Coordinates of C-alpha atoms in Angstrom, one line a residue:
Chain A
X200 CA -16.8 26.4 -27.7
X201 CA -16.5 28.1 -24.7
X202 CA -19.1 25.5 -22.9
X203 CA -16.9 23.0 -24.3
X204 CA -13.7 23.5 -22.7
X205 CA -15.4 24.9 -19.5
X206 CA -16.6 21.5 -19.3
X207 CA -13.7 19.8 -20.5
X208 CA -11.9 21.7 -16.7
X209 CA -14.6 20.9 -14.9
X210 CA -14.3 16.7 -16.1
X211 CA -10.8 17.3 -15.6
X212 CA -10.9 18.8 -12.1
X213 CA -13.8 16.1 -10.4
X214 CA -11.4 13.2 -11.8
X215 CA -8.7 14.5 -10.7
X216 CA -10.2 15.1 -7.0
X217 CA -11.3 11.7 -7.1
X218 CA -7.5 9.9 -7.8
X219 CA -6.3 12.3 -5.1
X220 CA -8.6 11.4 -2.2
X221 CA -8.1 7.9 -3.5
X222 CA -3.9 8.6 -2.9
X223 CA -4.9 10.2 0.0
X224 CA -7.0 7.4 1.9
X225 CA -4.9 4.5 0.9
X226 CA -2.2 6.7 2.7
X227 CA -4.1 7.1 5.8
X228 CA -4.9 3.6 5.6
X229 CA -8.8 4.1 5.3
X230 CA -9.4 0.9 2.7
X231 CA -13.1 1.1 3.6
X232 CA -13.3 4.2 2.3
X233 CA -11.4 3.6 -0.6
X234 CA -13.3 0.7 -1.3
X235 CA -16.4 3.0 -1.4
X236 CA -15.4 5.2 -4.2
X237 CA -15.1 1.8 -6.3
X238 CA -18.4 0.5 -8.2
X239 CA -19.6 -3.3 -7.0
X240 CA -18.6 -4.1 -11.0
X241 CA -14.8 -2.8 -10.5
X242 CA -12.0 -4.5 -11.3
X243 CA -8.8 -3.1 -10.2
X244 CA -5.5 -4.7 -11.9
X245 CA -1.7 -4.4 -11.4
X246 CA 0.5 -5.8 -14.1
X247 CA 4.2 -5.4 -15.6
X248 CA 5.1 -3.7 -18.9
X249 CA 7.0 -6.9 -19.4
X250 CA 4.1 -8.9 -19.1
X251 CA 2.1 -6.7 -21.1
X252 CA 4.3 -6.9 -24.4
X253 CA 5.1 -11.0 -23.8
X254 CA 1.4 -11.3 -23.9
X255 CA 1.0 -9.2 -26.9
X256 CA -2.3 -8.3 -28.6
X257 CA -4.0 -11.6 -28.2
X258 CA -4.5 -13.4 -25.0
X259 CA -4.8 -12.0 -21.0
X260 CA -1.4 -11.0 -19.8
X261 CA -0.2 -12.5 -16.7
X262 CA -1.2 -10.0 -13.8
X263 CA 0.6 -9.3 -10.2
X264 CA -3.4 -8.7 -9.6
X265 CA -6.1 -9.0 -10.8
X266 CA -8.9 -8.5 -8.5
X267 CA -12.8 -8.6 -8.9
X268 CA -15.0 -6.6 -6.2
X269 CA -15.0 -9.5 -4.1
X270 CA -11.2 -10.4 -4.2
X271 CA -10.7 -6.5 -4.2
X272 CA -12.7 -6.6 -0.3
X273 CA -10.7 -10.5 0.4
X274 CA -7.8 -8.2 -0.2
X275 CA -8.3 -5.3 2.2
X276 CA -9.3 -7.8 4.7
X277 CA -6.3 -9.3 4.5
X278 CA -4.2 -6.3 4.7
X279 CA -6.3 -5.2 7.7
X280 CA -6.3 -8.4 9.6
X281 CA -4.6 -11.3 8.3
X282 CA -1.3 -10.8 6.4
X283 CA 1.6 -11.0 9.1
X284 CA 3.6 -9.1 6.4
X285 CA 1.0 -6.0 7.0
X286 CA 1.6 -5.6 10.8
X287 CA 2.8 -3.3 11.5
X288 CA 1.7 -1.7 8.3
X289 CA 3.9 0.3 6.0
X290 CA 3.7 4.2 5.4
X291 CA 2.8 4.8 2.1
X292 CA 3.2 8.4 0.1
X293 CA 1.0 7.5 -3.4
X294 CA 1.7 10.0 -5.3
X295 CA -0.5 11.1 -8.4
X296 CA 1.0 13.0 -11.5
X297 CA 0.2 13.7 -15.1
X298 CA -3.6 13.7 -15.2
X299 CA -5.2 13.6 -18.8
X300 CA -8.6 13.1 -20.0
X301 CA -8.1 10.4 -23.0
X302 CA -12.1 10.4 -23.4
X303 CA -15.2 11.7 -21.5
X304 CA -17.8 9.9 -23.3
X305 CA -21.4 9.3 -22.5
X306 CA -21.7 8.1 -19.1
X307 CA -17.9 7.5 -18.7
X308 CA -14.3 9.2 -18.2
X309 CA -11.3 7.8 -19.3
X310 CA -8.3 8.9 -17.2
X311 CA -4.5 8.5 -18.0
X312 CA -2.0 9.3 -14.9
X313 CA 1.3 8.2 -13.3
X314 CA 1.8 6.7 -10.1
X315 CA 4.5 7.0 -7.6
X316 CA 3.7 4.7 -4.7
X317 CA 6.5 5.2 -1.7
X318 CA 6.6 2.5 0.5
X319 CA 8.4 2.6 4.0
X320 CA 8.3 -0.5 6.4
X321 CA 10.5 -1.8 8.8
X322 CA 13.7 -0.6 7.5
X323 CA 12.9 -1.4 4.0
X324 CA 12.4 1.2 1.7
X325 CA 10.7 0.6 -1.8
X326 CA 9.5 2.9 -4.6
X327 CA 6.6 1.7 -7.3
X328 CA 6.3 3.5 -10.5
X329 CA 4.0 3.3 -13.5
X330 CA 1.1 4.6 -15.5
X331 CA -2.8 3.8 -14.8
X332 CA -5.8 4.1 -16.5
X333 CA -8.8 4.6 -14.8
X334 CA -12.3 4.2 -15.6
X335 CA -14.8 6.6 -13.5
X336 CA -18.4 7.1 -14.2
X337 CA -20.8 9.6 -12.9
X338 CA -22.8 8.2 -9.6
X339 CA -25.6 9.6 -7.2
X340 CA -22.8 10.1 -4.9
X341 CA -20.2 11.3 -7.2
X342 CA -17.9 10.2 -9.1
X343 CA -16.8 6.3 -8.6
X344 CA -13.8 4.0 -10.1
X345 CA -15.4 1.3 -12.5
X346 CA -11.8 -0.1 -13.1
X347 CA -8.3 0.9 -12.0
X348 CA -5.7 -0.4 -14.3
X349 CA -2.0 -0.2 -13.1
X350 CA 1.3 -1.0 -15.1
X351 CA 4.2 -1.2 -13.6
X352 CA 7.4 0.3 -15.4
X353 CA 9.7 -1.9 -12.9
X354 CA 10.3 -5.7 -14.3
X355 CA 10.7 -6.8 -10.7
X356 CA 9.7 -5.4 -7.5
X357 CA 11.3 -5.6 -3.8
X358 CA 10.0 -8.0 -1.7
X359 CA 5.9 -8.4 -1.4
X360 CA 2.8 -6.5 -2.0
X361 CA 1.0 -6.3 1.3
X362 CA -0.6 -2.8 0.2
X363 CA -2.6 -0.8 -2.0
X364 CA -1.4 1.1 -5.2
Chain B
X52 CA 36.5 -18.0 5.3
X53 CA 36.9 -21.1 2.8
X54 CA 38.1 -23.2 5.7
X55 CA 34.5 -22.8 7.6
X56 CA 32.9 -24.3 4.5
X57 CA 35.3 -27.5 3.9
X58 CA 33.8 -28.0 7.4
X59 CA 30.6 -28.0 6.2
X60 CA 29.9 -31.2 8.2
X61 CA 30.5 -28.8 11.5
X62 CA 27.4 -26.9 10.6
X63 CA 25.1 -29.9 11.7
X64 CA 25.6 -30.0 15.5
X65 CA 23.0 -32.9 15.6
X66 CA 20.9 -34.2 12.3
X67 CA 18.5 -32.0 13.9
X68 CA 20.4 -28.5 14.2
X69 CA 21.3 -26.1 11.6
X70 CA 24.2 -23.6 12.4
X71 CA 22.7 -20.2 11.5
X72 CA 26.5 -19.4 9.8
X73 CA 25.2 -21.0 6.8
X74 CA 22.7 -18.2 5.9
X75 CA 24.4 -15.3 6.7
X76 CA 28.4 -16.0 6.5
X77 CA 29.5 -14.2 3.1
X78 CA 32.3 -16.2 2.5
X79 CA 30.0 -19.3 2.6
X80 CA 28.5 -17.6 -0.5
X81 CA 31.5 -17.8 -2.1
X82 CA 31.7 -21.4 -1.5
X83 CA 28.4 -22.1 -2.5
X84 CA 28.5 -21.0 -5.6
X85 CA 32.2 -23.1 -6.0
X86 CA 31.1 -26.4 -4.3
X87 CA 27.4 -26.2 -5.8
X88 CA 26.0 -24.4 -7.6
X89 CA 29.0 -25.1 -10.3
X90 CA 28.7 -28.8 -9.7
X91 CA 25.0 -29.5 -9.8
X92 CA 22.1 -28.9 -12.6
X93 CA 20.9 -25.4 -12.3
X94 CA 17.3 -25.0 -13.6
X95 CA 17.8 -21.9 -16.2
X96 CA 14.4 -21.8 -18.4
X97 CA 11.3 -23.5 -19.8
X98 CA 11.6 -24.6 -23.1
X99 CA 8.6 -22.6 -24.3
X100 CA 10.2 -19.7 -23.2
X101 CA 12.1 -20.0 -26.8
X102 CA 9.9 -22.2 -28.9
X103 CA 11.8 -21.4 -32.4
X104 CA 15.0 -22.0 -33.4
X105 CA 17.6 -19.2 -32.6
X106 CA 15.0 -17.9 -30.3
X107 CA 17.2 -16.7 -27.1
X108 CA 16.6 -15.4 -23.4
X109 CA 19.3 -13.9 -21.5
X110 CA 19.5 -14.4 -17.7
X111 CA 22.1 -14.9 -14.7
X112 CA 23.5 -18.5 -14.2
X113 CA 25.5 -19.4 -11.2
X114 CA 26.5 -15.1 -11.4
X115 CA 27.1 -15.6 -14.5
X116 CA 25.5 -13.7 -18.0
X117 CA 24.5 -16.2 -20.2
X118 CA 22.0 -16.6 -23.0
X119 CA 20.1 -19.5 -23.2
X120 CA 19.6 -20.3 -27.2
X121 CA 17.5 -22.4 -28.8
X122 CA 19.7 -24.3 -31.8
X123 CA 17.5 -27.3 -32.8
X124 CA 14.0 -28.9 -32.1
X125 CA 15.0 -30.5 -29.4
X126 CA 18.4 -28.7 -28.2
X127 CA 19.6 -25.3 -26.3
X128 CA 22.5 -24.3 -25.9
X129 CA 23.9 -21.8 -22.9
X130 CA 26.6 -19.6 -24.0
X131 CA 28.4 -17.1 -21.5
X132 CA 27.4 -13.8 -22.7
X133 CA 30.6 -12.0 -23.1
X134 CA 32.6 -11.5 -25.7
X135 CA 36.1 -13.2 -26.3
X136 CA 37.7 -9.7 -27.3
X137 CA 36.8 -7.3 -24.7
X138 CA 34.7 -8.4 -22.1
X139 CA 31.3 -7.2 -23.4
X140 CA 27.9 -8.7 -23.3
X141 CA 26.8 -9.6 -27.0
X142 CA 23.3 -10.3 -26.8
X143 CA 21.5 -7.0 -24.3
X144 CA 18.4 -7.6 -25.1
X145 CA 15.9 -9.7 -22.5
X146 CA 14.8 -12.3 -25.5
X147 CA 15.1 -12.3 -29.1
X148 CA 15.6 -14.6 -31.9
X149 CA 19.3 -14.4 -33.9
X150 CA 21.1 -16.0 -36.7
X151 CA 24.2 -14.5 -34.9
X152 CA 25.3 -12.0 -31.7
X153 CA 27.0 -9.1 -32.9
X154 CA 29.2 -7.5 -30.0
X155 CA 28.5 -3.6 -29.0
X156 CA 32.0 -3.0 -28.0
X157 CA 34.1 -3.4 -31.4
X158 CA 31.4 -5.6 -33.3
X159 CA 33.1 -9.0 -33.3
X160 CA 30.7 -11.5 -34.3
X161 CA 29.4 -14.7 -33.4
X162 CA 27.3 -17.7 -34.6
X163 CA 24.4 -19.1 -32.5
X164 CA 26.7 -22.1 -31.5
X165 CA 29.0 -19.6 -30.3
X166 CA 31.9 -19.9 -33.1
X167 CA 33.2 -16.5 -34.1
X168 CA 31.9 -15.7 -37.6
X169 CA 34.1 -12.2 -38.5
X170 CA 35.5 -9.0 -36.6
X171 CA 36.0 -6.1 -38.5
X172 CA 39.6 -5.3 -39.9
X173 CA 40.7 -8.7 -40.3
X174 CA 43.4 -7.9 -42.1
X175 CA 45.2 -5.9 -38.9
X176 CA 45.6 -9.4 -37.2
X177 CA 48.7 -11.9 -37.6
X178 CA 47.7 -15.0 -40.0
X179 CA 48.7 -17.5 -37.4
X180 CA 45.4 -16.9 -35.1
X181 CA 43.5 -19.4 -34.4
X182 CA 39.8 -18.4 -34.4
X183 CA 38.4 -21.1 -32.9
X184 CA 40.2 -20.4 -29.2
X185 CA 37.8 -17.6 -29.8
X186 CA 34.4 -18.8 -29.5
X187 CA 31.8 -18.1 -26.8
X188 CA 32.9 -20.2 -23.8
X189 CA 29.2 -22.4 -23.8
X190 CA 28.0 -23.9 -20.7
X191 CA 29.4 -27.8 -20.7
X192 CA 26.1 -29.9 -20.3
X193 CA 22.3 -29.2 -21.0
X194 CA 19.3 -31.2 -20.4
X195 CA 15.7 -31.0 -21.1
X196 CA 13.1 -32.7 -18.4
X197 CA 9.6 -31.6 -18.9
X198 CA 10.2 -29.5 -20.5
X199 CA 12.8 -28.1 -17.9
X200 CA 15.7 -26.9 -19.3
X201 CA 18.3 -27.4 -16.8
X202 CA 22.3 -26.5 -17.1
X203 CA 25.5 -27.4 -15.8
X204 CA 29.0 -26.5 -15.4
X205 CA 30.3 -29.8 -13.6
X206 CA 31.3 -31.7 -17.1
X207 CA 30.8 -35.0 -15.6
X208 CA 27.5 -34.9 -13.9
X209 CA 25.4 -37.9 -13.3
X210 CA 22.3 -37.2 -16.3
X211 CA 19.0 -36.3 -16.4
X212 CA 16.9 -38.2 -14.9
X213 CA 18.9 -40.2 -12.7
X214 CA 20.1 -36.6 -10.5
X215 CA 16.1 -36.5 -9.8
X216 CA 16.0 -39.7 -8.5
X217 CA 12.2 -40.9 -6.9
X218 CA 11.1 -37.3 -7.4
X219 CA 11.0 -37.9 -11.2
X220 CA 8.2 -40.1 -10.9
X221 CA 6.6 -37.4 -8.8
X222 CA 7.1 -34.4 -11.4
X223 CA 5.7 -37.0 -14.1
X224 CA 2.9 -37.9 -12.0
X225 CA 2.0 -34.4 -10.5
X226 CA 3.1 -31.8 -12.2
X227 CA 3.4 -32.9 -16.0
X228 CA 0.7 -33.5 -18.6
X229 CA 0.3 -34.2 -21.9
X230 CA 1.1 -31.6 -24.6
X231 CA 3.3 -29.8 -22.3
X232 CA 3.0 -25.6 -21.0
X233 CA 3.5 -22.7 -22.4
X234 CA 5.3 -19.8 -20.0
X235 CA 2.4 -16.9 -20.2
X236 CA 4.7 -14.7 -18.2
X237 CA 6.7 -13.7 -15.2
X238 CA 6.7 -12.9 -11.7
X239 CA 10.0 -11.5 -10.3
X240 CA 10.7 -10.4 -7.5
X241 CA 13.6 -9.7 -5.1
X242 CA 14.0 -10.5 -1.5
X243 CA 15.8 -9.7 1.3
X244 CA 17.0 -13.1 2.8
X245 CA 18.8 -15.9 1.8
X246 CA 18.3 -18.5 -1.0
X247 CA 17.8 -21.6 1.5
X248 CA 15.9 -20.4 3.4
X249 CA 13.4 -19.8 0.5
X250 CA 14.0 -23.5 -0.2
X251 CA 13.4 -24.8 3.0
X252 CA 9.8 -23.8 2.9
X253 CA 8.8 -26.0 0.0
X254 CA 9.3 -28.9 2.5
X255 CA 7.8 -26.6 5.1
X256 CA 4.3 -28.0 6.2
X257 CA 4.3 -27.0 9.9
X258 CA 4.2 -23.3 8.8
X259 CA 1.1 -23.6 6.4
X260 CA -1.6 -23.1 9.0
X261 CA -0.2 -21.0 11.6
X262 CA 1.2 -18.4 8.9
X263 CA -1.3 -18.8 6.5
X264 CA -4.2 -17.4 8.4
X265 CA -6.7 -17.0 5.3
X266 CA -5.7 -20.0 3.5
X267 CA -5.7 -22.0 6.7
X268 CA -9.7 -21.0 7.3
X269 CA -10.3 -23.0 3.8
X270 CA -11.4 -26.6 3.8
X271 CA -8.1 -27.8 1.7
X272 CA -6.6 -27.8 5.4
X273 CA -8.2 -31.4 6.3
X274 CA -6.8 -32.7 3.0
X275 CA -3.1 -30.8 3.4
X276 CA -2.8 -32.4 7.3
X277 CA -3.4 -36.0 5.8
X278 CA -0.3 -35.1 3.5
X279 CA 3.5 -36.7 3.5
X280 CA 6.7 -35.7 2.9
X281 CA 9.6 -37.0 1.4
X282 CA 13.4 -35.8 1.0
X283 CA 15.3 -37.6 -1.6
X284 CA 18.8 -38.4 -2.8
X285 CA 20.6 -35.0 -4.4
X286 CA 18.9 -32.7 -2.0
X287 CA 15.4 -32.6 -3.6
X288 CA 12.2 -32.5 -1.3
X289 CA 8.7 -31.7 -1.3
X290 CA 5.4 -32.2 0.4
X291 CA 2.7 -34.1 -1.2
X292 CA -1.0 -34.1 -0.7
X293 CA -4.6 -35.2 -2.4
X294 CA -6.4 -31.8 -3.2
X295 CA -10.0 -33.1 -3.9
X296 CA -11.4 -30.8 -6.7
X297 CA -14.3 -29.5 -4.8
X298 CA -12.1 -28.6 -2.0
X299 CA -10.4 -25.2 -3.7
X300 CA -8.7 -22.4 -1.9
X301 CA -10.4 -19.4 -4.2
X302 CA -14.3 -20.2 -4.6
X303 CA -13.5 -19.0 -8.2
X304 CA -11.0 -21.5 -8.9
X305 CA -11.9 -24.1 -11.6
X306 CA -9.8 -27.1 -12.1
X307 CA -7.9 -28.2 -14.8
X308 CA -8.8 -31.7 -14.4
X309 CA -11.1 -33.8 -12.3
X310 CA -8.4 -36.6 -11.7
X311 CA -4.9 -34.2 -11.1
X312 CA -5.8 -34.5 -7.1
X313 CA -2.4 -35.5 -6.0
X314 CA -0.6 -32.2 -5.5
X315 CA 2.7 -31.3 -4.3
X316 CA 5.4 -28.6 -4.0
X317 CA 8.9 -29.4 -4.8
X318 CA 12.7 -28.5 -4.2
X319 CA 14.8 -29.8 -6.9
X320 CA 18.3 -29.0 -5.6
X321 CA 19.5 -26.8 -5.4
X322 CA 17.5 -23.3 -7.3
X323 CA 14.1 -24.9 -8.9
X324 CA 10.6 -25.2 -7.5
X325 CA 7.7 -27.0 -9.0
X326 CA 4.2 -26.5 -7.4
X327 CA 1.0 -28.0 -8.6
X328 CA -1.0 -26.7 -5.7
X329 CA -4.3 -24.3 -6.4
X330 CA -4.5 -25.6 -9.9
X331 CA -1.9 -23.3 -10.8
X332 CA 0.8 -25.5 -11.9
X333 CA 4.0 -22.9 -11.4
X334 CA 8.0 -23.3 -11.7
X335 CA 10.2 -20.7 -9.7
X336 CA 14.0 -20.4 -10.0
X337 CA 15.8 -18.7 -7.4
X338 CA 18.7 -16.9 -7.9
X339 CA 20.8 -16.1 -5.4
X340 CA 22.1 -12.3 -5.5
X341 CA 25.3 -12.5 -2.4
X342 CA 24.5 -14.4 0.7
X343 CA 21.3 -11.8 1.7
X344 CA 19.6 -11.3 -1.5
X345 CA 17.7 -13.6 -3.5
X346 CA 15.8 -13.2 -6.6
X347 CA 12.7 -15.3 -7.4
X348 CA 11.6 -15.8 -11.1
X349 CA 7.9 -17.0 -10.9
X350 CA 6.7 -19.0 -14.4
X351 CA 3.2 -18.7 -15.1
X352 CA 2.4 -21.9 -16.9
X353 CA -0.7 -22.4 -19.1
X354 CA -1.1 -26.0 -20.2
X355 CA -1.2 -26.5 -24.2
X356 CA -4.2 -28.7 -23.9
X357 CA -6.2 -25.6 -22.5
X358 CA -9.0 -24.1 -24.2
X359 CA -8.0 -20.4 -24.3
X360 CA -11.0 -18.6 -22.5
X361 CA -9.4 -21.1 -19.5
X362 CA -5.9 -20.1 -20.2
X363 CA -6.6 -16.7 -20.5
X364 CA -8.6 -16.6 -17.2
X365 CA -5.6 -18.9 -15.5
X366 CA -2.6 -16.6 -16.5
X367 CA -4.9 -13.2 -15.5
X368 CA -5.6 -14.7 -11.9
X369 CA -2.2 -16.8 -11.5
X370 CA -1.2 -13.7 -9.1
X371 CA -4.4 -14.7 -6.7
X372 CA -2.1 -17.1 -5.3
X373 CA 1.4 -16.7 -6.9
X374 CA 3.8 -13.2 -7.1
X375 CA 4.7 -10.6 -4.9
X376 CA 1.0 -9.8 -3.8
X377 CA 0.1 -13.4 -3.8
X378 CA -2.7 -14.6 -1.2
X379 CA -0.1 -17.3 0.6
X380 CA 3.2 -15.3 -0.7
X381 CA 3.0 -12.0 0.4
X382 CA 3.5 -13.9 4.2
X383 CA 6.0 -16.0 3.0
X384 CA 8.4 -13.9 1.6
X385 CA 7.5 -11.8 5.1
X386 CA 9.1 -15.3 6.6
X387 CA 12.0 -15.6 5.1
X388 CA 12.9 -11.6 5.7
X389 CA 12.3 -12.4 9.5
X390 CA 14.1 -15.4 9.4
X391 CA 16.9 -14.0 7.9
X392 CA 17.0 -11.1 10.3
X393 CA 17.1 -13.9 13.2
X394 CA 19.6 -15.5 11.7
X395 CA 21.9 -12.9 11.8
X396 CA 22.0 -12.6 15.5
X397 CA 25.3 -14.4 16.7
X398 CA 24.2 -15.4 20.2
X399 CA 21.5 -17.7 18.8
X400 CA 23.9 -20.0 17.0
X401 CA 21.8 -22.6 16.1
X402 CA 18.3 -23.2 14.2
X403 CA 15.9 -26.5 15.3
X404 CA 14.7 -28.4 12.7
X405 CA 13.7 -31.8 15.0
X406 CA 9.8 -32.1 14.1
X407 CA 8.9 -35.7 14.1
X408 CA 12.8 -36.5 13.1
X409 CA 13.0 -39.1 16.3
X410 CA 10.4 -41.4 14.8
X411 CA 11.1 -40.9 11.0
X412 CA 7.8 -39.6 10.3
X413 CA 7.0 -38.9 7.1
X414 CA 3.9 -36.8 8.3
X415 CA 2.9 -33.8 6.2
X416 CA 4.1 -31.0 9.4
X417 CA 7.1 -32.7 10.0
X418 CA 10.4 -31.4 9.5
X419 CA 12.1 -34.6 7.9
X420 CA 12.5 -34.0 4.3
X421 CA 14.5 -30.6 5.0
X422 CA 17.2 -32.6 5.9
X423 CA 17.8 -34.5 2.6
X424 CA 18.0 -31.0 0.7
X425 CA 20.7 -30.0 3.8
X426 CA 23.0 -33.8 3.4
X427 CA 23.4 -33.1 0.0
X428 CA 24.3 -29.1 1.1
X429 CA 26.8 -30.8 3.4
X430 CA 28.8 -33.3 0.7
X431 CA 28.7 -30.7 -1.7
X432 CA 30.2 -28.5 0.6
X433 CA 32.1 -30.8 2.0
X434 CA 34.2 -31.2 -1.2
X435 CA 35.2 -27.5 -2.2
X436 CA 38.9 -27.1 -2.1
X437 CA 39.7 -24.1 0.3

């Protein structure tokens, strides 16, 4: 019993250090990095409540992304070098709130938490909020992201996207 | 401020020059919404958006609340959603389906066509009321293209599909197909700049590869410079160009159909876009929120006819290219925020808009077509009563 829950804080602790370096390197702007604490087989997804409930039980919602590895690294790339909209870059504060353990099955945890993204650029102030469920699983190197699943509270959103949540 | 716009004309130094005013003034806006978008057909909804009968969305129309109701098969209706009494909005929700709206406020209520049905305490009124001044005010005229539903508050207006002129043949040959779409869902966002300018850039070729860095490394460029453009009576205008299947933007892209190669992106005047590009056949709406805001309302259309592990993998990756983190987007909307900023300087009066105008060219990078969407800005403007 005792095992149990001292393992139950210790699941809940490594995940929770794992969102918050993720926060904290997408703030400092290290996507390399962040990309590294993602699995090859991620796939990391940002989509509206609205969406969610039109699409209902049935069929694939339509997402604001919906990226693979490969479109996941086209993306950084594109926030590091290409996008006009990300030079200069924004300032981002992601903040990370409300960590549970749904399930820490065999070989996998399954994390619910809020997200507060703060985004400054120019003179344009925005604010993202929502709820995400993440997928970690145990690696040789730690803890890694298998899939990062974002819903956005907001029906609309200012402006673009030319960052990470 | 009226006066400025019933000298619309005065905005066009040369066909080639745009006075900046007309983005940024706010008593243009004012005018705008007056001279036209009251007296042309707003695009409001895809009919799949409400496929049964009293099915309803609510949305803005020309600043206005309305709901746009399904009432028959084949017919919609657009009533102004507030309520004869008091004021109040009777339908809050975003969609639904009703027999009948019943106001918050004091719980009059209404039929789908808009008649009232009862208010409570009948009794307290005089007999000599007539019920039927008492109706939802509807929306005068309501046409369906493709699908398009497409409103207007200028009773006489030319019909549907006559206002399209030669870009009907276009939406018929590019954009629809058999069996129709069905909206999977929505992208909305809201952007700091105004409405034209987001318009312009459908008939925009000359920006594609110098903003577009990533899409402009892909081999679609050869196909996009051999492309035309075309402005056409009413405002509407678009760019048109063969987009040979193997030649995709996204590696992972699979096409709908080996022969829908002709693609284009359109401005129907004033607030609608239709975009087959990508093989992401899309409709926007724009909805202008003052003279510096605008709201864009991206539709993420399936077609019927498609198998659903297609569908399903086309509405999940429709933001690849189209949304608020969209591949080509996020720099456009960065665009028309810059622009916008530009435009606001008042010792640069004047925007250039001359590209290939001297020899007519209907070349894909040339900045002809614009100027169809801005004559019929001008006579519509022209003809507001200050």
């Amino acid at each position: 019993m005792i095992r149990e829950q001292f393992r139950q804080e210790d699941v809940v602790r490594d995940a929770s250090q794992l969102l918050f370096r993720q926060a904290r390197l997408l703030d400092e702007r290290r996507y390399g990095d962040w990309l590294e604490s993602f699995t090859q087989q991620a796939i990391y997804s940002l989509v509206t409540q609205e969406n969610l409930e039109f699409a209902g039980q049935d069929r694939a919602p339509v997402f604001v992304i919906h990226d693979d590895r490969k479109a996941l690294e086209n993306r950084v790339r594109m926030i590091e070098r290409d996008w006009w909209a990300a030079r200069p870059p924004g300032r981002a504060v992601h903040v990370v709130t409300n960590i549970e353990v749904l399930d820490a099955g065999a070989g996998e945890y399954v994390l619910a938490s809020c997200f507060c993204v703060h985004y400054w650029r120019r003179d344009e102030y925005s604010m993202l909020a929502g709820r995400a469920n993440d997928r970690l699983v145990p690696t040789d190197t730690g803890l890694r992201t298998s899939a990062r699943s974002l819903v956005l509270a907001a029906d609309a959103m200012m402006g673009h996207l030319p960052f990470l949540l | 401020m009226l006066a400025t716009a019933v000298n619309a004309a005065a905005h066009f130094k040369t066909a080639t020059s745009i006075s900046r005013q007309i983005y940024v003034d706010p008593g243009l806006y004012e005018a705008e919404r007056r001279a036209v978008f009251e007296r042309t057909w707003l695009f409001v909804a895809h009919l799949s958006e409400i496929p049964n009968e009293g099915d309803y969305i609510t949305t803005t129309l020309a600043d206005r609340p309305v709901i746009v109701i399904r009432t028959g098969s084949a017919s919609v209706e657009i009533l102004l959603n507030t309520c004869t009494h008091r004021g109040m909005q009777v339908a809050t929700e975003a969609r639904g389906n009703a027999r009948s709206f019943t106001c918050p406020y004091h719980n009059w209520t209404f039929e789908r066509s808009g008649a009232l049905r009862s208010r409570p305490d009948e009794e307290a009124y005089g007999g000599d009321f007539d019920k039927s001044c008492l109706s939802l005010r509807r929306v005068p005229r309501v046409e369906i293209f493709c699908e398009l539903v497409f409103a207007s508050f200028l009773e006489s207006i030319e019909p549907f599909p006559a206002y399209l002129g030669d870009a009907a043949p276009w939406i018929e040959k590019c954009y629809w197909r058999e069996g129709g779409y069905e909206v999977r869902g929505y992208h909305r966002y809201r952007m700091h700049t105004n409405w034209k300018l987001i318009q312009e850039n459908l008939a925009d070729g000359y920006h594609v590869r110098a903003l577009h860095r990533t899409a402009a490394r892909g081999p679609w460029v050869k196909g996009f410079l051999a492309g035309r453009q075309h402005g056409f009576r009413n405002g509407h205008c678009m760019l048109t160009w063969k987009a040979p299947v193997q030649e995709r933007l996204l590696e992972r892209d699979s096409p709908i159909s080996a022969d829908q190669l002709q693609v284009m992106t359109m401005c129907v005047f004033p607030n609608l876009q239709i975009s087959t590009t990508n093989n992401r056949p899309t409709v926007r709406r724009i909805i202008p929120h003052g003279v510096e805001y605008a709201d864009m309302v991206g539709y993420a259309l399936v077609p019927r006819s498609m198998p659903k592990k297609e569908g399903d993998a086309l509405a999940r990756q429709y933001g690849e290219f189209y949304g608020p983190a969209g591949g080509n987007n996020v720099d456009d909307v960065e665009a028309f925020e810059l622009s916008f900023a530009g435009m606001r300087i008042p010792e640069v009066g004047w925007s250039d808009a001359s590209r290939g105008v001297h020899a007519g060219s209907e070349d894909v990078q040339d900045e002809t077509a614009v100027h169809a969407f801005y004559d019929a800005w001008v006579q519509l403007m022209s003809g507001v009563q200050a």
